[in-house]
XYZ file of C-alpha atoms in Angstrom:
395
model
C -46.288 12.085 135.083
C -48.720 10.492 132.435
C -46.701 8.402 129.776
C -47.281 9.591 125.992
C -49.278 7.248 124.105
C -47.577 5.372 121.563
C -49.485 5.193 117.841
C -51.054 1.835 117.133
C -50.966 0.022 113.909
C -53.030 -3.119 114.730
C -55.397 -1.802 112.005
C -53.225 -3.020 109.295
C -53.634 -6.513 110.563
C -57.251 -6.285 110.082
C -59.096 -8.187 107.398
C -61.828 -5.666 107.224
C -59.060 -3.208 105.958
C -57.555 -5.608 103.266
C -60.946 -6.521 102.007
C -61.905 -2.826 101.493
C -58.675 -2.080 99.715
C -59.279 -5.223 97.423
C -62.588 -3.886 96.418
C -61.429 -0.749 95.638
C -58.647 -2.125 93.156
C -61.214 -4.594 91.685
C -63.841 -1.622 90.938
C -60.947 0.513 89.421
C -59.629 -2.165 87.189
C -63.031 -3.096 85.988
C -63.939 0.625 85.146
C -60.524 0.893 83.176
C -61.225 -2.290 81.257
C -64.720 -0.881 80.570
C -63.685 2.619 79.270
C -60.902 0.762 77.228
C -63.486 -1.215 75.487
C -65.708 1.620 74.781
C -63.102 4.226 73.545
C -61.113 1.586 71.110
C -63.154 1.998 68.197
C -63.064 6.176 68.531
C -59.085 5.723 69.276
C -58.535 3.525 65.931
C -60.689 6.102 63.847
C -58.568 9.072 65.093
C -55.455 7.204 64.039
C -56.786 6.501 60.754
C -57.693 10.227 60.292
C -54.301 11.114 61.270
C -52.492 8.983 59.001
C -54.641 9.955 56.137
C -54.086 13.684 56.629
C -50.228 13.214 56.553
C -49.996 11.017 53.371
C -49.629 12.724 50.107
C -50.335 10.947 46.762
C -47.774 8.737 45.116
C -46.608 10.240 41.865
C -47.396 7.900 38.603
C -45.020 5.269 37.842
C -42.378 6.298 35.253
C -41.617 3.952 32.525
C -38.638 1.969 32.845
C -35.394 3.490 30.965
C -33.193 0.662 28.826
C -30.045 -0.034 30.731
C -27.097 1.540 29.081
C -23.736 -0.082 28.857
C -20.592 2.271 28.597
C -17.931 1.008 26.569
C -14.469 2.398 27.374
C -12.640 4.090 24.786
C -9.654 2.216 22.932
C -6.499 4.423 23.312
C -4.078 2.512 21.319
C -3.795 3.349 17.404
C -4.937 1.121 14.847
C -2.467 -1.369 13.378
C -1.453 -0.488 9.626
C -2.066 -2.964 6.871
C 1.343 -1.874 5.352
C 4.460 -4.222 5.478
C 6.952 -2.947 7.753
C 9.432 -2.041 4.831
C 6.928 0.804 4.225
C 5.453 1.588 7.865
C 8.889 1.899 9.521
C 10.731 3.814 6.650
C 11.716 7.254 7.362
C 11.075 8.800 3.643
C 9.701 7.405 0.608
C 12.159 7.045 -2.277
C 9.451 8.162 -4.550
C 9.583 12.071 -5.363
C 7.510 14.204 -7.644
C 9.220 15.611 -10.994
C 7.606 18.951 -11.749
C 7.655 21.369 -14.729
C 8.985 25.102 -14.410
C 7.574 27.746 -16.450
C 8.640 31.305 -17.206
C 5.715 32.358 -14.925
C 6.855 30.171 -12.097
C 7.518 32.958 -9.036
C 9.450 32.348 -5.963
C 7.447 32.094 -2.933
C 4.357 30.958 -4.841
C 3.135 27.610 -4.366
C 2.759 25.120 -7.107
C -0.235 23.519 -8.374
C -1.222 20.119 -9.516
C -0.860 21.495 -13.130
C 3.039 21.515 -12.615
C 3.412 17.764 -11.540
C 4.340 15.676 -14.625
C 4.888 12.217 -12.966
C 7.090 10.480 -10.434
C 10.790 9.596 -10.035
C 12.497 6.925 -7.942
C 15.402 7.710 -5.849
C 18.549 5.300 -6.331
C 21.320 7.001 -4.449
C 21.253 9.145 -1.374
C 23.309 11.670 -3.067
C 20.667 12.779 -5.769
C 20.504 10.032 -8.640
C 16.591 9.258 -9.602
C 15.059 7.062 -12.439
C 11.910 7.555 -14.285
C 10.331 6.579 -17.659
C 10.875 8.624 -20.930
C 6.979 9.010 -21.078
C 7.344 11.480 -18.225
C 10.381 13.294 -19.637
C 8.998 13.727 -23.337
C 10.783 16.511 -25.056
C 11.447 18.724 -21.997
C 14.798 20.533 -21.294
C 16.444 19.844 -18.026
C 16.111 23.644 -17.247
C 12.327 23.230 -17.441
C 12.053 20.439 -14.672
C 12.819 20.082 -11.149
C 12.130 17.465 -8.354
C 9.995 18.247 -5.362
C 12.048 17.452 -1.934
C 11.465 18.635 1.454
C 8.673 21.233 0.419
C 11.011 22.752 -2.424
C 11.954 22.139 -5.966
C 15.539 20.971 -6.444
C 16.965 21.624 -9.820
C 18.396 18.729 -12.299
C 22.044 19.002 -13.308
C 22.453 15.819 -15.336
C 20.066 13.684 -17.484
C 20.108 10.555 -19.797
C 17.643 8.854 -21.728
C 18.270 4.850 -22.404
C 16.725 3.874 -25.925
C 16.951 0.106 -25.142
C 14.852 0.110 -21.707
C 12.792 3.461 -22.242
C 14.140 4.688 -18.643
C 15.734 8.061 -17.883
C 18.165 8.785 -15.383
C 18.484 12.153 -13.570
C 20.848 13.668 -11.265
C 19.207 16.267 -8.950
C 20.760 18.898 -6.141
C 18.530 16.671 -3.517
C 20.610 14.918 -0.811
C 19.764 12.713 1.997
C 17.312 10.542 -0.260
C 16.200 7.088 0.388
C 18.293 3.833 -1.097
C 16.361 1.592 -3.264
C 17.040 -2.349 -3.784
C 15.696 -4.071 -6.886
C 14.051 -7.324 -7.917
C 15.340 -9.132 -10.970
C 12.757 -9.432 -13.807
C 13.345 -13.130 -13.905
C 12.222 -13.528 -10.299
C 8.775 -11.930 -10.852
C 6.101 -14.543 -11.232
C 2.202 -14.013 -12.244
C -0.011 -13.549 -9.128
C 2.777 -11.946 -7.184
C 1.329 -9.650 -4.732
C 2.852 -5.982 -5.222
C 2.382 -2.362 -3.774
C 2.030 0.515 -6.132
C 3.143 3.595 -4.941
C 0.945 6.317 -6.873
C 2.341 9.300 -5.170
C 5.103 9.795 -2.157
C 3.675 7.472 0.615
C 0.605 6.480 -1.145
C 0.194 2.997 -1.750
C -2.281 0.319 -3.116
C -2.192 -3.308 -2.882
C -2.126 -4.606 -6.315
C -0.933 -7.856 -8.061
C 0.982 -9.106 -11.424
C -1.486 -10.080 -13.819
C 0.935 -10.872 -16.683
C 4.677 -11.203 -16.898
C 4.589 -9.617 -20.143
C 2.105 -6.938 -21.841
C 0.772 -8.252 -25.036
C 2.497 -6.480 -28.089
C 1.636 -6.243 -31.922
C 4.179 -8.011 -34.128
C 6.823 -5.442 -34.197
C 10.361 -5.541 -35.897
C 12.771 -4.736 -33.085
C 16.435 -4.368 -32.659
C 18.020 -6.937 -30.204
C 19.594 -4.103 -28.265
C 15.769 -3.078 -27.169
C 14.369 -4.881 -24.036
C 10.538 -4.746 -24.818
C 9.037 -6.683 -21.822
C 6.534 -4.735 -19.719
C 4.791 -6.325 -16.793
C 1.112 -5.865 -16.654
C -0.132 -4.875 -13.154
C -3.868 -4.691 -11.737
C -5.302 -1.264 -10.629
C -8.055 -0.075 -13.280
C -9.277 2.035 -10.367
C -6.066 3.218 -9.081
C -4.930 6.676 -10.202
C -1.250 6.549 -10.990
C 1.338 8.541 -12.820
C 4.114 7.567 -15.132
C 7.057 7.056 -13.146
C 5.013 5.541 -9.982
C 6.927 2.913 -8.171
C 5.809 -1.034 -7.966
C 7.328 -2.675 -4.932
C 7.340 -5.948 -3.565
C 6.456 -6.751 0.221
C 10.218 -6.326 1.180
C 10.283 -2.526 -0.050
C 12.294 -3.755 -3.239
C 11.509 -2.043 -6.448
C 10.177 -4.190 -9.208
C 9.400 -1.573 -11.901
C 7.965 1.850 -12.545
C 4.834 2.675 -14.390
C 5.154 3.518 -18.254
C 1.310 3.858 -19.030
C -2.181 2.362 -18.502
C -3.370 0.258 -21.255
C -6.957 0.011 -21.657
C -7.078 -2.834 -23.887
C -5.381 -5.136 -21.155
C -7.067 -3.384 -18.027
C -3.874 -3.067 -16.298
C -0.501 -0.844 -15.770
C 2.258 -1.445 -17.962
C 5.442 -1.654 -16.033
C 9.107 -1.337 -17.027
C 11.304 -3.920 -15.042
C 13.576 -2.288 -12.698
C 16.173 -5.183 -12.413
C 19.101 -3.358 -14.637
C 18.816 0.163 -12.991
C 21.548 -0.809 -10.736
C 24.252 -1.407 -13.280
C 23.191 0.629 -15.659
C 23.522 3.586 -13.328
C 26.993 2.027 -12.351
C 27.894 2.435 -16.252
C 26.779 6.101 -16.169
C 28.729 6.873 -13.252
C 31.917 5.455 -14.514
C 31.600 6.253 -18.224
C 28.803 8.866 -18.772
C 27.023 6.417 -20.978
C 25.528 2.751 -20.945
C 26.940 0.213 -23.254
C 24.796 -2.878 -24.273
C 25.753 -6.197 -25.951
C 24.961 -6.545 -29.354
C 24.004 -9.331 -31.830
C 23.383 -6.656 -34.347
C 19.828 -7.913 -35.516
C 16.325 -7.330 -35.747
C 13.700 -9.777 -35.123
C 9.811 -10.346 -34.175
C 9.081 -12.211 -31.108
C 7.065 -15.091 -32.300
C 5.414 -15.481 -29.025
C 3.633 -12.224 -29.643
C 2.485 -13.208 -33.209
C -0.746 -15.119 -34.320
C -0.498 -16.547 -37.982
C -2.973 -18.176 -40.023
C -0.367 -20.365 -41.066
C 2.821 -20.804 -39.418
C 4.432 -22.860 -41.906
C 7.555 -23.898 -40.763
C 8.007 -21.284 -38.041
C 7.961 -22.359 -34.166
C 5.424 -20.890 -31.642
C 8.550 -19.238 -29.575
C 11.797 -17.661 -30.440
C 13.155 -14.307 -32.201
C 12.475 -14.460 -36.268
C 14.870 -12.694 -37.982
C 13.068 -9.843 -40.234
C 14.108 -6.603 -41.781
C 12.356 -3.281 -40.831
C 10.730 -2.295 -44.092
C 9.493 0.719 -42.315
C 12.935 2.221 -41.575
C 14.362 0.447 -44.468
C 16.918 -1.421 -42.066
C 18.136 -4.924 -42.983
C 17.551 -8.211 -40.585
C 21.329 -8.564 -39.881
C 23.664 -5.240 -39.894
C 26.014 -5.449 -42.468
C 28.717 -4.302 -39.997
C 27.432 -6.274 -37.117
C 28.804 -9.181 -35.336
C 26.316 -11.482 -36.693
C 27.272 -10.874 -40.388
C 27.948 -14.317 -42.355
C 26.753 -15.931 -39.228
C 22.937 -15.140 -39.184
C 20.539 -14.393 -41.731
C 17.241 -13.232 -42.746
C 14.260 -15.856 -41.769
C 16.514 -17.513 -39.038
C 14.601 -18.208 -35.809
C 16.854 -17.630 -32.620
C 15.304 -20.181 -30.018
C 18.431 -20.037 -27.571
C 21.477 -18.021 -26.574
C 23.864 -20.045 -24.226
C 21.309 -21.575 -21.945
C 18.868 -18.843 -22.064
C 15.763 -20.250 -23.904
C 13.759 -17.678 -25.500
C 10.241 -18.803 -24.214
C 8.253 -15.906 -24.321
C 8.558 -14.457 -21.129
C 11.483 -12.405 -22.079
C 12.546 -11.074 -25.637
C 15.829 -11.339 -27.290
C 16.888 -7.838 -26.141
C 16.154 -8.506 -22.445
C 18.459 -11.510 -22.452
C 21.124 -9.992 -24.028
C 21.027 -7.341 -21.055
C 22.795 -10.212 -19.124
C 25.769 -10.716 -21.268
C 28.896 -8.182 -21.775
C 30.186 -7.123 -25.197
C 32.998 -8.890 -26.399
C 31.524 -12.357 -24.813
C 31.388 -15.356 -27.389
C 27.970 -16.962 -27.066
C 26.471 -19.867 -28.598
C 23.286 -19.029 -30.847
C 21.021 -21.824 -31.637
C 17.738 -21.994 -33.271
C 16.226 -23.102 -36.827
C 16.892 -22.118 -40.419
C 14.314 -22.855 -43.116
C 12.976 -25.603 -40.617
C 16.125 -27.286 -39.855
C 18.164 -26.794 -36.586
C 21.345 -24.523 -36.595
C 23.774 -23.565 -34.056
C 26.517 -20.854 -34.526
C 29.092 -18.999 -32.106
C 28.830 -15.248 -32.291
C 31.264 -12.667 -30.375
C 28.942 -9.915 -29.030
C 29.612 -6.583 -30.271
C 28.830 -3.207 -28.142
C 26.565 -0.296 -28.886
C 25.797 2.947 -26.580
C 22.075 3.283 -25.911
C 21.946 6.329 -24.313
C 21.782 10.098 -25.107
C 22.386 13.052 -22.798
C 19.067 15.176 -22.187
C 20.195 18.831 -22.718
């Protein structure tokens, strides 16, 4: 049986075979390189065409906007310029005095025309003080005080002829209590606060310790001193309050002086003791010398002769026909017309306070030393002070 012939692979070992393979590979590579060289420009052009067809026109450049800084909003409240005595008080001691008329109807709001001025609370149970320029000749039944949105009637009233003040009792309760500044403690240039209406405050200053006055003969029981406070542009009312920075009452507005460009203020230093007298005796009693005098510090002379610059010059009130020394007063036979009182005890009449204001500090029945000049020569005497009632009831 013939054997099957196995395939022969001796051709793979033939140099001629590998030479042919190499020749084919070389010719193929050369052809590819040639084709790549010939097609490269066309390929590049085609790529650019495709890119240009897919590219949109860029929008024009916009002008740059300025940068904006956002400032956070402050949430805390502004700080008050008022002293703590005002910013922390629960309610203002200043109230408004109103005039009631027969046409006033319950349930109808009052207008500005009804407001006469201001009053200052002295006690929590309804005692208030104001000036006589507010009261004028009104009856108590015609007046009331605004408190908590309604009018509280007046039940009592007194005018004090020695100071120009008026004391009123209202039916209002729960009022603020007021503290006071002595007139002697006030100095020129003192910073003060004018309360022209309840809780409406204006910073002002004391520009004079005493408002200038004409040469007027005054009783020794009259305290005529008025502070002068700035505030030509401030709208205030008679009775408006003047406070120091601690919330103490210095005085109340009497009126405005165009001549002196300031508000004339009645000192409040004696209100506390005067009210105590009213509550205990229903009247105010003053110590009295029983004389009339001109304050020399308020007078200008062409020739002073023997008169000093300051002091109380005893002169009669020729308009009213009253003598310089009361015939039944405590100074009869001790003082005489023409005398100049320059000192009572240690109180020198230097022009800041008049004779009547100095006597406010003394009690009736006290024996005081009075010194001065008589016909240009020094004199000194002892006087036992008398007593005079300076209040009258308001009906």
